[in-house]
Coordinates of C-alpha atoms in Angstrom, one line a residue:
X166 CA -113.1 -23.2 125.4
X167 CA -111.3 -21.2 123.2
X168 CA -112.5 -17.8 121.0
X169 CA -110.8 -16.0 118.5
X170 CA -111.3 -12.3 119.3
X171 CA -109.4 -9.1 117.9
X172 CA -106.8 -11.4 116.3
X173 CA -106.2 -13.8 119.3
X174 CA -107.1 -17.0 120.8
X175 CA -108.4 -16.6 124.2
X176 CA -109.3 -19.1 126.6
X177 CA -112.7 -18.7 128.0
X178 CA -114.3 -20.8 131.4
X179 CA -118.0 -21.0 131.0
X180 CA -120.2 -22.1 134.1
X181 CA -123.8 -22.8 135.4
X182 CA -126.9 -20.8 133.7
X183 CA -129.2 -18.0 133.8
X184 CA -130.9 -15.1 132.3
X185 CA -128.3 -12.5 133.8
X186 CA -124.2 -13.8 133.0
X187 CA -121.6 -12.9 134.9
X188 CA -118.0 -11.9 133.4
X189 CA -115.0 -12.3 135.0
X190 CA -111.9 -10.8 134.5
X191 CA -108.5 -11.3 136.8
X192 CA -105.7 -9.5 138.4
X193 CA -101.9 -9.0 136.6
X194 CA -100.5 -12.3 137.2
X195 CA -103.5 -14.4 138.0
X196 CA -106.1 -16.5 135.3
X197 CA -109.3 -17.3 135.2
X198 CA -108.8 -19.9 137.7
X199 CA -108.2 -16.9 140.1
X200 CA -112.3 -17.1 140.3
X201 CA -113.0 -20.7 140.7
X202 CA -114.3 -20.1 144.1
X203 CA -116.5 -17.8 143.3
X204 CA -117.6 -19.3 139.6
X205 CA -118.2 -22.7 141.6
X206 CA -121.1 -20.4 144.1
X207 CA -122.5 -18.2 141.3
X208 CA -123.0 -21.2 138.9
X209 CA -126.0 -22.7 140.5
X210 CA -127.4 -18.5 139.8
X211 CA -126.1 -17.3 136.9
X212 CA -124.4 -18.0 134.2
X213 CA -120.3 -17.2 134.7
X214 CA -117.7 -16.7 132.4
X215 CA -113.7 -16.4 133.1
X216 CA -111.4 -14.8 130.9
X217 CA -107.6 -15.7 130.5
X218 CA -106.6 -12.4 129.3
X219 CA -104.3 -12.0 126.6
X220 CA -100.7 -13.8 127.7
X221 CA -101.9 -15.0 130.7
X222 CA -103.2 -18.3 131.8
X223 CA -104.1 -20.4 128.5
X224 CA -104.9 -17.6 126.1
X225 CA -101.6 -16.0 123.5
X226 CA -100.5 -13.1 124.1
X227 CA -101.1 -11.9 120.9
X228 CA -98.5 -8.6 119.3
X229 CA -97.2 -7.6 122.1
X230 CA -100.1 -4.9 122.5
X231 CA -101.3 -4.5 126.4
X232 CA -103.1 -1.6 126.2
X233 CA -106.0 -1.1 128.1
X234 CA -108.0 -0.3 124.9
X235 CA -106.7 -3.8 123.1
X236 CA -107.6 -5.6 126.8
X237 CA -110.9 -4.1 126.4
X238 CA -111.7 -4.9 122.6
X239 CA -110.7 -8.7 123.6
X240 CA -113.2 -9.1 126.3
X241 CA -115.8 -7.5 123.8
X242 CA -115.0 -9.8 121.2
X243 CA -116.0 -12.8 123.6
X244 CA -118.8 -10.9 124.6
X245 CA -120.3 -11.0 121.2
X246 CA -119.0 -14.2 120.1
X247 CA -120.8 -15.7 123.0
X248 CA -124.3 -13.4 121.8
X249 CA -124.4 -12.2 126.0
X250 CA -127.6 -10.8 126.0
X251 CA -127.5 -9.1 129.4
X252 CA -124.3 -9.7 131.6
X253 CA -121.7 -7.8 134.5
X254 CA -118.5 -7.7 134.4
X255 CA -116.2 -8.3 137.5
X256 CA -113.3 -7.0 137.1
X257 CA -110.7 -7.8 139.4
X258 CA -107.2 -5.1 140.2
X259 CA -105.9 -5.5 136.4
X260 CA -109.4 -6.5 135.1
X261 CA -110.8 -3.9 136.8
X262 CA -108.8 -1.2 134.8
X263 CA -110.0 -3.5 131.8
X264 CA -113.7 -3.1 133.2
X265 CA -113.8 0.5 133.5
X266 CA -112.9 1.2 129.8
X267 CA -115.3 -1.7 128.8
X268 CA -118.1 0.0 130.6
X269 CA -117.7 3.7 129.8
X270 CA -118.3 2.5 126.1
X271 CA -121.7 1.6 127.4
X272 CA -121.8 -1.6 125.7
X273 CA -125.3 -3.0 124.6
X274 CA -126.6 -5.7 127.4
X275 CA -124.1 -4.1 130.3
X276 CA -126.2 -3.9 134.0
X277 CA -123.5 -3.1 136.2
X278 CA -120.1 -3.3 136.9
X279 CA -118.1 -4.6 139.8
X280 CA -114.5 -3.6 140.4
X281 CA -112.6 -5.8 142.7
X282 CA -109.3 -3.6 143.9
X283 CA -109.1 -2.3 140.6
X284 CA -106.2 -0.3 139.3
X285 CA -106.9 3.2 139.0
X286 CA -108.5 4.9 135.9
X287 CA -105.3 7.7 136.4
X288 CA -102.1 6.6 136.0
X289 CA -100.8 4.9 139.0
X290 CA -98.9 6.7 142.1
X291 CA -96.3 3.8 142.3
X292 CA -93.0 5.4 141.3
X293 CA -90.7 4.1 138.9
X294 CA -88.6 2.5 140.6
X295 CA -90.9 0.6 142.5
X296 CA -92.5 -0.6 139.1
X297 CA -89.4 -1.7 137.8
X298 CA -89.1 -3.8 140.8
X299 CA -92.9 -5.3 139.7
X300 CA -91.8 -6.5 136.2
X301 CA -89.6 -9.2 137.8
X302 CA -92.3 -10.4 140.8
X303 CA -93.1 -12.7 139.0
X304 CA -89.9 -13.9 137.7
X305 CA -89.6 -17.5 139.7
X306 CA -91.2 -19.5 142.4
X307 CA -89.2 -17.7 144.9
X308 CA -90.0 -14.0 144.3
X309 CA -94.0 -15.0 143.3
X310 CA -94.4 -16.8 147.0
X311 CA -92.4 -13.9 148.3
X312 CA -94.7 -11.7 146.7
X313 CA -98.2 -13.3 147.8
X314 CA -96.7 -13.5 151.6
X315 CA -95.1 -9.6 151.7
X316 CA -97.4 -7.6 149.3
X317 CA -100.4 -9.9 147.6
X318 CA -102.3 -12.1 150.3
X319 CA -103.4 -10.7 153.3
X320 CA -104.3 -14.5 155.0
X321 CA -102.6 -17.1 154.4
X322 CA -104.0 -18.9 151.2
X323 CA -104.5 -22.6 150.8
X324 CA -101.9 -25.0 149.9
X325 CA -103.7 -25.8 146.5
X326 CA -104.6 -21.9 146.2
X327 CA -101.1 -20.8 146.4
X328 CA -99.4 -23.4 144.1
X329 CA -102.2 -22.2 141.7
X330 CA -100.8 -18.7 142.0
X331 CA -97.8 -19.4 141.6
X332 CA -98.1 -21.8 138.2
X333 CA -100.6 -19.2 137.1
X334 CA -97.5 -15.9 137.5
X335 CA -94.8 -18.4 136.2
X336 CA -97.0 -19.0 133.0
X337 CA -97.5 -15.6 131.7
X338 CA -95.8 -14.3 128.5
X339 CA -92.9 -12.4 129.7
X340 CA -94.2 -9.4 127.6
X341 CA -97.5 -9.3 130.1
X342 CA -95.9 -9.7 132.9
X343 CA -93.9 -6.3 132.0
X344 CA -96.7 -4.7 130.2
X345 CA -99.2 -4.0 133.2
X346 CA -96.6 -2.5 135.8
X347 CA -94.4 -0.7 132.8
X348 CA -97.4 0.6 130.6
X349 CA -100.6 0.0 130.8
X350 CA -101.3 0.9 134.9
X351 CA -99.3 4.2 133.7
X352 CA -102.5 4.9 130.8
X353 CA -105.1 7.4 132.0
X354 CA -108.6 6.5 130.9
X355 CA -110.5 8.9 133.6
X356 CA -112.2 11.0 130.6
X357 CA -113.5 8.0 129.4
X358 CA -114.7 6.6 132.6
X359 CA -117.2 9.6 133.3
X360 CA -118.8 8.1 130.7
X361 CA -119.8 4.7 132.8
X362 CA -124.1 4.7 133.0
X363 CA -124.4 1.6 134.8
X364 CA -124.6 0.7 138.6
X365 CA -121.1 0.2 140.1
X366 CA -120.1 -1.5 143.0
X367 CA -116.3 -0.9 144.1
X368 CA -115.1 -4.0 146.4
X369 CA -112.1 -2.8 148.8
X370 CA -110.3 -4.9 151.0
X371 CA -109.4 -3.8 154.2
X372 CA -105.7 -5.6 154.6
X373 CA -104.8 -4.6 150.5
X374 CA -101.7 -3.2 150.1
X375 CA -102.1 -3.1 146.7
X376 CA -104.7 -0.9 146.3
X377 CA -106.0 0.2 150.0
X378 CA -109.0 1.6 150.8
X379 CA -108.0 4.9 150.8
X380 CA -106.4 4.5 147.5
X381 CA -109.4 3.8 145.6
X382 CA -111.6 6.1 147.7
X383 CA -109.4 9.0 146.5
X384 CA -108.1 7.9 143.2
X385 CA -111.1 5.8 141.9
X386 CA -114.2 6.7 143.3
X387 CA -114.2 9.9 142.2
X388 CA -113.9 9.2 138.5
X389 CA -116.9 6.8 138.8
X390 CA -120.8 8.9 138.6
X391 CA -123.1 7.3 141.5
X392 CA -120.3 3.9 142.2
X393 CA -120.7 2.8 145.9
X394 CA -117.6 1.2 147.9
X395 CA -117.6 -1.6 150.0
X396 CA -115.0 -3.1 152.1
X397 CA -114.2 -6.7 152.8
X398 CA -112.9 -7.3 156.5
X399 CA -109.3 -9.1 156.7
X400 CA -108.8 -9.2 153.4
X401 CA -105.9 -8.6 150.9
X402 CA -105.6 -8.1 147.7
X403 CA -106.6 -11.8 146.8
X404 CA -110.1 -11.4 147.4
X405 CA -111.5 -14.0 145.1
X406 CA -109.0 -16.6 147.0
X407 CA -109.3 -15.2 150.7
X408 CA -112.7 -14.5 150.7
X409 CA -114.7 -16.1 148.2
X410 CA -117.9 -16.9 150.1
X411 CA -118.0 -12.9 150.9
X412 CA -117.3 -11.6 147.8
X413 CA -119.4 -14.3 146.0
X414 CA -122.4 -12.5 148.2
X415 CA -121.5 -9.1 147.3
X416 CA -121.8 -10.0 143.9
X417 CA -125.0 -11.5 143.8
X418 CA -126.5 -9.0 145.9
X419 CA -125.5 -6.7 143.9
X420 CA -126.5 -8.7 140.3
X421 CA -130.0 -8.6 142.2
X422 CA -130.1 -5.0 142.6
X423 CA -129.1 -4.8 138.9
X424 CA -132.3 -7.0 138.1
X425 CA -130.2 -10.0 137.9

């Protein structure tokens, strides 16, 4: 479906039922569709919804504005629009940057957060150069596949999983797929996040090159009051594709321990 919120159309993916919803929200270059595996287990549990972020997947990309603020006022616009009464948010790399600044406004009906390899509430260690190189991963089929194989995937994804990858990086406005690596991973929000009153569960995995696990135990974890880190075996920084059946369990383990 699609809601207008802060003066875009976004494209929402609503699933399943249940007292406790789950919100979804996907890595630089990914969708909604990123978290089909993982929508299609928590659906028969909870009720899930998947946001195309602004210039990604089926939602416009708006002004041109990518800030993590503007990210964060988008998912709270569908949030209300859909009258959540009690809901998470999963945030995944990206949407986990999104997440955090959500959160630390301590939104009314928020239980918990969960951070999938999610970009740093300080402004990222990745050096200029390096990020100039990331505004053109995504640039064609070759440097996308390139990209999941060298840096993204840590196993080898699914025929269906990676063409959905790749259709899903090729898509995105041109001004998104500059904004995260040129702007908005560079914002520091780590003020803010102190702020965050909710359980949070921090998801690592243990082949991510993206964000390793030493990464976010040094540069995430200790912006975060009382968030716990767990670590998925063999995986990349693909998590909801690699591993969905693990990280689906993580989730509603911890949606339990929220009271979900």
């Amino acid at each position: 479906m699609k809601i207008q919120s802060n003066g875009v159309s976004l494209n929402v993916r609503v699933k399943g039922d249940g007292e406790l919803t789950l919100v979804f929200l996907h890595y630089w270059g990914g969708s909604s569709r990123t978290w089909h595996h993982v929508t299609g287990i928590l659906a028969g549990r909870f009720q899930t919804v998947a946001v195309d972020q602004r210039g990604w997947g089926e939602s416009a990309a708006g002004s041109g504005d990518f800030s993590v603020e503007t990210l964060a006022d988008d998912v709270q616009g569908i949030i209300d629009t859909l009258a959540l009464k009690r809901y998470l948010i999963v945030g995944h790399s990206m949407g986990g940057k999104i997440a955090q600044l959500l959160a630390s406004r301590r939104p009314v009906g928020l239980a918990g957060v969960v951070l999938v390899a999610p970009g740093s509430p300080g402004p990222s260690i990745f050096p200029l150069e390096q990020r100039k190189m990331m505004a053109h991963a995504y640039d064609t089929r070759e440097s996308i596949t390139a990209t999941v194989a060298q840096v993204l995937a840590g196993k080898t994804l699914s025929d269906a999983d990676l063409a959905q990858v790749v259709e899903d990086s090729l898509r995105g406005a041109p001004e998104a797929k500059v904004a995260w690596p040129m702007a908005t991973m560079m914002e520091d929000i780590r003020s803010s996040v102190a702020h965050i009153s909710v359980p949070v569960l921090v998801v690592a995995g243990e082949w991510d090159k993206v964000d390793p696990v030493e990464l976010l135990s040094s540069h995430v974890l200790p912006h975060l009051p009382g968030a716990n880190q767990t670590v998925l075996p063999r995986t990349g920084h693909l998590s909801p594709l690699e591993s969905p059946v693990e990280l689906s369990a993580l989730i509603d383990r911890f949606a339990h321990h929220c009271g979900g």
